[in-house]
PDB file of C-alpha atoms in Angstrom:
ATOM      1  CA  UNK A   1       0.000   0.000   0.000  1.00 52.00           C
ATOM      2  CA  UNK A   2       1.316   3.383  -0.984  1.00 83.00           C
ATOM      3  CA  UNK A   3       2.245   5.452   1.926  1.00 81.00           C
ATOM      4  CA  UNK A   4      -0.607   8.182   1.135  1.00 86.00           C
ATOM      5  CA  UNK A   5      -3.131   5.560   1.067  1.00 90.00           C
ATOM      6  CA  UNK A   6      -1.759   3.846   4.614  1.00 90.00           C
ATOM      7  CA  UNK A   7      -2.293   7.619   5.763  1.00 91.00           C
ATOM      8  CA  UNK A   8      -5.757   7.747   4.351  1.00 93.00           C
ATOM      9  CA  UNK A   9      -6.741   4.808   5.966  1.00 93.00           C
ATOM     10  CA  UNK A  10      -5.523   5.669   9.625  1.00 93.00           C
ATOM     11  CA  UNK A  11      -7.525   8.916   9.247  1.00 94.00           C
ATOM     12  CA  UNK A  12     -10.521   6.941   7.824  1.00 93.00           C
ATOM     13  CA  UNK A  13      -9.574   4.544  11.044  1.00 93.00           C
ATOM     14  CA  UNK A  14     -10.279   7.326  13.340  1.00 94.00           C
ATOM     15  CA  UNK A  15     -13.316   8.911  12.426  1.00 94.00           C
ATOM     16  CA  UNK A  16     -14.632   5.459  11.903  1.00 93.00           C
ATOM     17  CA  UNK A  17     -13.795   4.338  15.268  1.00 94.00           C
ATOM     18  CA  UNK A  18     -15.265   7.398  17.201  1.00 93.00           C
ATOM     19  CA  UNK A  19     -11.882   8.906  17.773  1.00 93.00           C
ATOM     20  CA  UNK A  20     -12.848  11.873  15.601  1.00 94.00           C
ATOM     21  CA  UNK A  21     -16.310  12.755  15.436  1.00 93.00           C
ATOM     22  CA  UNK A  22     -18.024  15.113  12.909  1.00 93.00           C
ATOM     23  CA  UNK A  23     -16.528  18.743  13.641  1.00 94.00           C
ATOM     24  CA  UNK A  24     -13.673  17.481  15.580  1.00 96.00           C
ATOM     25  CA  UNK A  25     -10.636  19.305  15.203  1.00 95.00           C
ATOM     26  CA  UNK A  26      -7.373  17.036  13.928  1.00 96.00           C
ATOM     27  CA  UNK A  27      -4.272  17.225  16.302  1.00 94.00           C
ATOM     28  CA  UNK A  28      -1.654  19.187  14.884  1.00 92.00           C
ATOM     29  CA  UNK A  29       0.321  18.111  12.248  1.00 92.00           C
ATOM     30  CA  UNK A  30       3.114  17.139  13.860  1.00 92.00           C
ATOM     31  CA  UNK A  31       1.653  15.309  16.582  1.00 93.00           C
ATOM     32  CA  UNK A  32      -0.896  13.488  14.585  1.00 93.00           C
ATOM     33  CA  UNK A  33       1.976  12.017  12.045  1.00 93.00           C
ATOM     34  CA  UNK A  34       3.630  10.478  15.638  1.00 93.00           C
ATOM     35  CA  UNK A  35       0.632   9.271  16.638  1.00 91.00           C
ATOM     36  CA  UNK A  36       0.333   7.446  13.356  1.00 91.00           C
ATOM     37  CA  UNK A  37       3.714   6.146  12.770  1.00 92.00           C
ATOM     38  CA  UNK A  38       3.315   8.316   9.487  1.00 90.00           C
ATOM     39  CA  UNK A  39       5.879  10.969   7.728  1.00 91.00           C
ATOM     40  CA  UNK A  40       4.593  14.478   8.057  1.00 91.00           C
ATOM     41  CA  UNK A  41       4.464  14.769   4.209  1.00 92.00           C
ATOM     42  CA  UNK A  42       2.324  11.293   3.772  1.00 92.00           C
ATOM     43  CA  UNK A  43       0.242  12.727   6.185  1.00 93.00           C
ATOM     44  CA  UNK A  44      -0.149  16.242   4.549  1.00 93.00           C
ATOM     45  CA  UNK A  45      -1.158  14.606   1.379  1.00 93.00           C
ATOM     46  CA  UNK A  46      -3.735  12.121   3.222  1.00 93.00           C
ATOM     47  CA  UNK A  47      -5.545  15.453   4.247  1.00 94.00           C
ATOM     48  CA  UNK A  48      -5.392  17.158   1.034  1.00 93.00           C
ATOM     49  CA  UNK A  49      -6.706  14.226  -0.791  1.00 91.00           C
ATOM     50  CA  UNK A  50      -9.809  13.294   1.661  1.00 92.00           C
ATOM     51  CA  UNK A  51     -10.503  17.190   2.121  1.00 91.00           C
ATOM     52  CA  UNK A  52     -11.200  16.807  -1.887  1.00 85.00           C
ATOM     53  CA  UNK A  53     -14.107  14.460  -1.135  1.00 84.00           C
ATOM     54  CA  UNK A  54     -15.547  16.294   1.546  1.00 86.00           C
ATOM     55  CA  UNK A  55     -14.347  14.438   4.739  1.00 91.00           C
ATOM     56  CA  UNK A  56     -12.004  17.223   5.905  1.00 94.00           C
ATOM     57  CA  UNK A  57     -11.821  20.711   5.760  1.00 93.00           C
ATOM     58  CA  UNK A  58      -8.522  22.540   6.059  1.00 94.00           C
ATOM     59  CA  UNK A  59      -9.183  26.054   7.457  1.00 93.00           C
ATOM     60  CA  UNK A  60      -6.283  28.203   6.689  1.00 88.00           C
ATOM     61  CA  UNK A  61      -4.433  29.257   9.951  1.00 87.00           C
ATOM     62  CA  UNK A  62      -7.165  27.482  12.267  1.00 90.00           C
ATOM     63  CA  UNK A  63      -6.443  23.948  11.865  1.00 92.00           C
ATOM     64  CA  UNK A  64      -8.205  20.871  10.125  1.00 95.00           C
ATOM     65  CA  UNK A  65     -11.223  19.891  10.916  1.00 96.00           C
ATOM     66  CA  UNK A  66     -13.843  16.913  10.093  1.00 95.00           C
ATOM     67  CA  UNK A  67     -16.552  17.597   8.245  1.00 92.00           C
ATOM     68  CA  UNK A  68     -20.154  16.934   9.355  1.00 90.00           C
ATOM     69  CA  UNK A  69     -19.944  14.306   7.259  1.00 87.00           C
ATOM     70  CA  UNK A  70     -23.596  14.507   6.251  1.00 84.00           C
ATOM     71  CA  UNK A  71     -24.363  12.014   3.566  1.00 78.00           C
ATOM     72  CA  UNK A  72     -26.431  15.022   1.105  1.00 73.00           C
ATOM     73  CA  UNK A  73     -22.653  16.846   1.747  1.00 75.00           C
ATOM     74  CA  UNK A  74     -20.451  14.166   0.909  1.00 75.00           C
ATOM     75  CA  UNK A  75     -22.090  12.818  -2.171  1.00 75.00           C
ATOM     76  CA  UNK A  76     -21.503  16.008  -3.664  1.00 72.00           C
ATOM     77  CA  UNK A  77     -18.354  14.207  -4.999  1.00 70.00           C
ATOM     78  CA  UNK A  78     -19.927  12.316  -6.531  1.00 71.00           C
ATOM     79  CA  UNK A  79     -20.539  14.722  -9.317  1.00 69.00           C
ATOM     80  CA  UNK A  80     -17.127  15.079  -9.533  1.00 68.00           C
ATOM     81  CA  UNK A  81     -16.063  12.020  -9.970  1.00 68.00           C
ATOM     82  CA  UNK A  82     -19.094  11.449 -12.454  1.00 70.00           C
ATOM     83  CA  UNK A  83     -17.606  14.440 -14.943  1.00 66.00           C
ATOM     84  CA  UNK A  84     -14.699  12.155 -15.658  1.00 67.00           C
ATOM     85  CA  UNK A  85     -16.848   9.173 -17.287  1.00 64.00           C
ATOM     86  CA  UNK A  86     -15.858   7.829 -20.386  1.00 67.00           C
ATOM     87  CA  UNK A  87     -18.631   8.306 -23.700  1.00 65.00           C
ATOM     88  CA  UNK A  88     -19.054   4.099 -23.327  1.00 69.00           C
ATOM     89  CA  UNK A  89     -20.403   4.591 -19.793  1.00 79.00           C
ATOM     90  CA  UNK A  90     -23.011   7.409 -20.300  1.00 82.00           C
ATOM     91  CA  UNK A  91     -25.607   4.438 -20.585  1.00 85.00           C
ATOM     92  CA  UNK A  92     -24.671   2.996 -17.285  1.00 86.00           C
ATOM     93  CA  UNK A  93     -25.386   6.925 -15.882  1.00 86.00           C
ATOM     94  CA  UNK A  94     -28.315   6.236 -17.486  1.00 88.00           C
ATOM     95  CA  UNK A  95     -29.760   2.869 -16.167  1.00 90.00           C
ATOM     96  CA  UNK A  96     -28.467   4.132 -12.313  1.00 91.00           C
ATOM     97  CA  UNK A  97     -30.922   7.268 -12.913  1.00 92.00           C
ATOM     98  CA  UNK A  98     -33.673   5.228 -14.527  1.00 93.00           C
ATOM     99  CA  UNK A  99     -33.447   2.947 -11.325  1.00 94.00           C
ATOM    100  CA  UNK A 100     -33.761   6.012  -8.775  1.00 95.00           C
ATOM    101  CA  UNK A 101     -35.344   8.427 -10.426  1.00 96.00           C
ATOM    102  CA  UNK A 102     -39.110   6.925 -10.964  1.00 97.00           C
ATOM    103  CA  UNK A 103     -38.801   5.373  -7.556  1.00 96.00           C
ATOM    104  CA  UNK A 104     -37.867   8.994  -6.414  1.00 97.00           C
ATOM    105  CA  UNK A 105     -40.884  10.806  -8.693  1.00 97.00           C
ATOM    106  CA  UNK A 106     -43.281   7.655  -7.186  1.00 98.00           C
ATOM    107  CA  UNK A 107     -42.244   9.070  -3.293  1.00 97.00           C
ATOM    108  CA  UNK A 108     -42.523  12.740  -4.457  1.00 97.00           C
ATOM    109  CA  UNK A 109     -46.169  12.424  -5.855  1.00 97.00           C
ATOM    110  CA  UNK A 110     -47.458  11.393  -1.717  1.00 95.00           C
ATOM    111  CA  UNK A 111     -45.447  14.101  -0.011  1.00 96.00           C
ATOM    112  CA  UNK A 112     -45.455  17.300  -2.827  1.00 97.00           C
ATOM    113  CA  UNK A 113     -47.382  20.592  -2.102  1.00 96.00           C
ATOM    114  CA  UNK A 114     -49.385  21.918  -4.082  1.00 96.00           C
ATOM    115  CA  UNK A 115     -46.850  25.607  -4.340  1.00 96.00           C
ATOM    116  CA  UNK A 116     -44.471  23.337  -5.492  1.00 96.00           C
ATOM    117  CA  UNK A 117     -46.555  21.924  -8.252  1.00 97.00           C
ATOM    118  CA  UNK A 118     -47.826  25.455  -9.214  1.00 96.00           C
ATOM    119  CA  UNK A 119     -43.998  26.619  -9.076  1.00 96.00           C
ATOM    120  CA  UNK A 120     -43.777  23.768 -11.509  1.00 96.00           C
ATOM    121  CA  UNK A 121     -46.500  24.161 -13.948  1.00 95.00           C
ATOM    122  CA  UNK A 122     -45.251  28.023 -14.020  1.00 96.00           C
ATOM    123  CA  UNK A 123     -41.555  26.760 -14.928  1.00 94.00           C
ATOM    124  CA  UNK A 124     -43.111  24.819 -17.800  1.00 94.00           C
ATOM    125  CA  UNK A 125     -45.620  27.520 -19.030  1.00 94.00           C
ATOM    126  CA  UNK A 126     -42.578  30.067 -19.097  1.00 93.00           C
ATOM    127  CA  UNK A 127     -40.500  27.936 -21.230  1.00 90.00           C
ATOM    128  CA  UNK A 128     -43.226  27.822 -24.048  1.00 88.00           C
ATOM    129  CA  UNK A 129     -43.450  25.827 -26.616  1.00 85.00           C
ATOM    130  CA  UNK A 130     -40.162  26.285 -28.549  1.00 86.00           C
ATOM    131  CA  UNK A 131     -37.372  26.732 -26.408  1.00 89.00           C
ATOM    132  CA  UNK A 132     -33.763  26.732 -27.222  1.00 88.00           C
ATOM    133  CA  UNK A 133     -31.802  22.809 -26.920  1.00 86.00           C
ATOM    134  CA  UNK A 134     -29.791  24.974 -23.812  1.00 88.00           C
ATOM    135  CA  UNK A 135     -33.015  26.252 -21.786  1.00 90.00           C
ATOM    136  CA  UNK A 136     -34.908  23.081 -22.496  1.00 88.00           C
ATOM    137  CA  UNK A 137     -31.797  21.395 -20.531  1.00 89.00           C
ATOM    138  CA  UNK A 138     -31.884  24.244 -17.708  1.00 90.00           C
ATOM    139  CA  UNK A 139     -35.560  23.299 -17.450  1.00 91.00           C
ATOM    140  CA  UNK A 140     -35.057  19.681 -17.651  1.00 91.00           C
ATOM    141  CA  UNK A 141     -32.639  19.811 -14.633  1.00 90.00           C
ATOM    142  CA  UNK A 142     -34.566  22.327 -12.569  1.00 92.00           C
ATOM    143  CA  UNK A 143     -37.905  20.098 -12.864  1.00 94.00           C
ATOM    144  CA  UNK A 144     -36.549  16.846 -11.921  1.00 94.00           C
ATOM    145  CA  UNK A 145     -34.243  18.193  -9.368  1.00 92.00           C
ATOM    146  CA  UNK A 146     -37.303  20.202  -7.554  1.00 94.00           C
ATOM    147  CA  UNK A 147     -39.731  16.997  -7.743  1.00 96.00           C
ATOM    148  CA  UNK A 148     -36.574  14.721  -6.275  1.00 95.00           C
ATOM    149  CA  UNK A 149     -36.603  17.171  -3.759  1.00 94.00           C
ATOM    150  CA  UNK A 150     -39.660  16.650  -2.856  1.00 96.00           C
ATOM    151  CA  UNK A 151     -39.439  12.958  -2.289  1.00 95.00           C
ATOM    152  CA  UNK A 152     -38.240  14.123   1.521  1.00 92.00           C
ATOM    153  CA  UNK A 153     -35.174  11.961   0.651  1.00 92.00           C
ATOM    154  CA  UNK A 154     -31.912  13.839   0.523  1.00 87.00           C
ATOM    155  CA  UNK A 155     -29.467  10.871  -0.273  1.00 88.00           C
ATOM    156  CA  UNK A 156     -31.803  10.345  -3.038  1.00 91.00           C
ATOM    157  CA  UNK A 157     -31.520  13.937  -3.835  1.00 89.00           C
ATOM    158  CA  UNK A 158     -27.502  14.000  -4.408  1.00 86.00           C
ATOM    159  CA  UNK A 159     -27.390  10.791  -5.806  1.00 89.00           C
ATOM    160  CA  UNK A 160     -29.515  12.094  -8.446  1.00 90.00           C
ATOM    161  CA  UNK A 161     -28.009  15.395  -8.760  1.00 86.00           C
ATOM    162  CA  UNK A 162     -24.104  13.649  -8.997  1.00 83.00           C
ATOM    163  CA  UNK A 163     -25.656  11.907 -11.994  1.00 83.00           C
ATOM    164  CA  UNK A 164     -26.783  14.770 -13.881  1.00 81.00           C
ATOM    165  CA  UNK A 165     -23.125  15.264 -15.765  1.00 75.00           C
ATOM    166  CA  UNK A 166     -23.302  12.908 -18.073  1.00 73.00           C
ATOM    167  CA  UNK A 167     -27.211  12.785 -18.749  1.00 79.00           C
ATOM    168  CA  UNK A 168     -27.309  16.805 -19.231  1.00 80.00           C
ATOM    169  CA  UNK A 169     -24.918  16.147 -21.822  1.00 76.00           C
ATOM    170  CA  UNK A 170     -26.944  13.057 -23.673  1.00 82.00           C
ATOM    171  CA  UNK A 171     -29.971  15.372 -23.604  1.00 82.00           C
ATOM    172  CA  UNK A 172     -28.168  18.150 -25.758  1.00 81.00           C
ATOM    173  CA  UNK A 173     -27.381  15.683 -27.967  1.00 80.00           C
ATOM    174  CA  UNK A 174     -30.451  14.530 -28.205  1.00 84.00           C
ATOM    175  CA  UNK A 175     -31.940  18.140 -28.455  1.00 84.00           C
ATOM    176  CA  UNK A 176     -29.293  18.809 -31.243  1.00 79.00           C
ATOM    177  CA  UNK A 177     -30.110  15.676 -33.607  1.00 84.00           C
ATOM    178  CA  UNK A 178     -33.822  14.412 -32.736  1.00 84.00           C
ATOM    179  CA  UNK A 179     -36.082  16.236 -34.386  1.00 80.00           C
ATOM    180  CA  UNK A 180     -39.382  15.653 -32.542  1.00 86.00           C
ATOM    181  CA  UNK A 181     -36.920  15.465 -29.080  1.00 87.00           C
ATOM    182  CA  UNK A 182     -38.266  18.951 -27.552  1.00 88.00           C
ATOM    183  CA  UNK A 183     -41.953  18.880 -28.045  1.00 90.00           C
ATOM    184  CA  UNK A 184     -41.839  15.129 -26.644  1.00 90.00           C
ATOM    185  CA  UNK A 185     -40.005  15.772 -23.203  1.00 91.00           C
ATOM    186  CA  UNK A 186     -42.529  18.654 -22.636  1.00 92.00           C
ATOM    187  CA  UNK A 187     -45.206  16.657 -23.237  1.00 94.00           C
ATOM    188  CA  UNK A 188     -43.404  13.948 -20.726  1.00 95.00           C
ATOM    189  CA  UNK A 189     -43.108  16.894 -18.298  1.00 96.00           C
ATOM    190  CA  UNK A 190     -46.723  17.232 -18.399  1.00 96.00           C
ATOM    191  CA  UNK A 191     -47.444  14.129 -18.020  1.00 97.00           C
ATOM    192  CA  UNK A 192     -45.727  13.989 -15.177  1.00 98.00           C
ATOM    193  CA  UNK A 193     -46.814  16.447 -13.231  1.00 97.00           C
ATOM    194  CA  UNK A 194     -50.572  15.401 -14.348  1.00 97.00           C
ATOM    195  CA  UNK A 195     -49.405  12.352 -12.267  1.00 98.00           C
ATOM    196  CA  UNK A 196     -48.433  14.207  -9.471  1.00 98.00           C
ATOM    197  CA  UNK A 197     -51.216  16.233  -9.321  1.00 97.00           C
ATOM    198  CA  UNK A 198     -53.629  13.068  -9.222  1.00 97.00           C
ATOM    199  CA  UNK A 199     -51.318  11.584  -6.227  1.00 97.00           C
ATOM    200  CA  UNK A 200     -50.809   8.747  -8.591  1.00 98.00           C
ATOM    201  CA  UNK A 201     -47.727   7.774  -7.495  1.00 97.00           C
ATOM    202  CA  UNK A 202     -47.228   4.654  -9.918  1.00 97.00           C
ATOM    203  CA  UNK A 203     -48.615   6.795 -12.795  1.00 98.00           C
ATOM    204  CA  UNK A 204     -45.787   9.131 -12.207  1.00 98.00           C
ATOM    205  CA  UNK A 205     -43.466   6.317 -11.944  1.00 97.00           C
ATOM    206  CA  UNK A 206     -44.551   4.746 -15.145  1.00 97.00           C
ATOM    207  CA  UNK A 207     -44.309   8.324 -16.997  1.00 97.00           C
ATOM    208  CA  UNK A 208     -40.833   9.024 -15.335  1.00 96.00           C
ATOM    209  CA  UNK A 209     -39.176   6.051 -16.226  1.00 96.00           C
ATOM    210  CA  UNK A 210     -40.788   7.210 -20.002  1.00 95.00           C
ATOM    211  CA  UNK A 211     -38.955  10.290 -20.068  1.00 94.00           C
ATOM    212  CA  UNK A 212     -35.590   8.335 -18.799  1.00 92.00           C
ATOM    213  CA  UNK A 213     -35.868   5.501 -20.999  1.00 92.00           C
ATOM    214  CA  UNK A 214     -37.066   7.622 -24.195  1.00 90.00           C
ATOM    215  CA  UNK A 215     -33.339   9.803 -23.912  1.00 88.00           C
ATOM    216  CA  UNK A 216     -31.585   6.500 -23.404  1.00 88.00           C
ATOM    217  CA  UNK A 217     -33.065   4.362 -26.245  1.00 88.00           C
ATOM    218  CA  UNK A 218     -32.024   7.430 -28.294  1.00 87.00           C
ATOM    219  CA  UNK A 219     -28.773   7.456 -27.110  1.00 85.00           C
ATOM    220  CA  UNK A 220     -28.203   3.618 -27.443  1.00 85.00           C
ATOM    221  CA  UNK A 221     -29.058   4.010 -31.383  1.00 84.00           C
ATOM    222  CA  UNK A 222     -26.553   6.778 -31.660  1.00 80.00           C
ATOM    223  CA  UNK A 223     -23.272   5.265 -30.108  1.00 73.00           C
TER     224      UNK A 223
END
């Protein structure tokens, strides 16, 4: 094992444990490499590399500290790490989001109020008819992302939103290339939130694993 990694897994090994607990200040440097049996500089690179992914947070001239190591705050990472997919994998993006997303529309249509819906029906009635391929994607993003939210679940929530890289940019593809590809995912939006409306949770399911499946059986024909 790499000496960086050895470090990263002593830290892990701590905050694990209950030695460090969410907002817990790290020993300093100097004492915290002893402690570990690690060289100051492994160390120092252990910290950099796990404040990247939201598990520390260097303060400059106060110290290191943990996180609060809040699931919604450390998946946003994930979106990070998602950027770097290869075009092969976009599909696999896909299937994840087809998975959670319906199952996330299905919990949203029992708990959403009705503001939210009217917020909703107003973002879709401002678009119009014949929006550009870029604020049909704005759109696109902003309605599912405000009816995830609603599901109450906010694992669900940046789960969702770390997989939005590579499906934003399969959807201005789409937009680009597929002629009828605008007037269909507003009429999918509609139906949606029809579904919602109704409480029909397994109506909204059906209709958002639609809209999912529709961009990916596009895509699939195109690589």
């Amino acid at each position: 094992m790499a000496v960086t990694d050895e470090a990263i897994e002593k830290i892990k090994g701590m905050i694990v444990s209950g030695a460090l607990g969410p907002g817990d200040r790290l020993p300093k440097e100097s004492e915290l490499a002893s402690e570990l049996g690690l060289s100051r500089n492994s160390l120092r690179e252990a910290v950099r590399a796990l404040s990247l992914i939201r598990i520390l947070d260097v303060r400059q001239g106060d110290g290191t500290y943990v996180t609060s190591l809040d699931p919604q705050f450390l998946l946003e990472a994930l979106s990070f790490v998602v950027d770097f997919h290869r075009d092969d994998t976009v599909l696999e993006f896909l299937a994840v989001r087809r998975i959670l997303e319906p199952a996330a529309t299905a919990m949203a249509a029992l708990r959403i109020e009705e503001g939210r819906l009217d917020a909703l029906d107003a973002q879709l009635d401002a678009l119009g008819d014949a929006p550009s391929v870029e604020e049909l994607v704005a759109c696109d993003l902003e309605f599912h992302r405000g009816i995830v939210q609603a599901s109450g679940n906010s694992v669900l929530c940046s789960l969702l939103d770390g997989l939005s890289g590579p499906t934003t940019r399969a959807r201005v593809w789409r937009g680009l290339t597929q002629e009828d590809a605008v007037s269909r995912t507003l009429h999918e939006h509609r139906a949606i939130l029809a579904a919602l409306r109704d409480r029909d949770a397994e109506a909204a399911r059906s209709w958002a694993t639609v809209h999912v499946a529709s961009v990916e059986q596009w895509l699939r024909s195109t690589l």
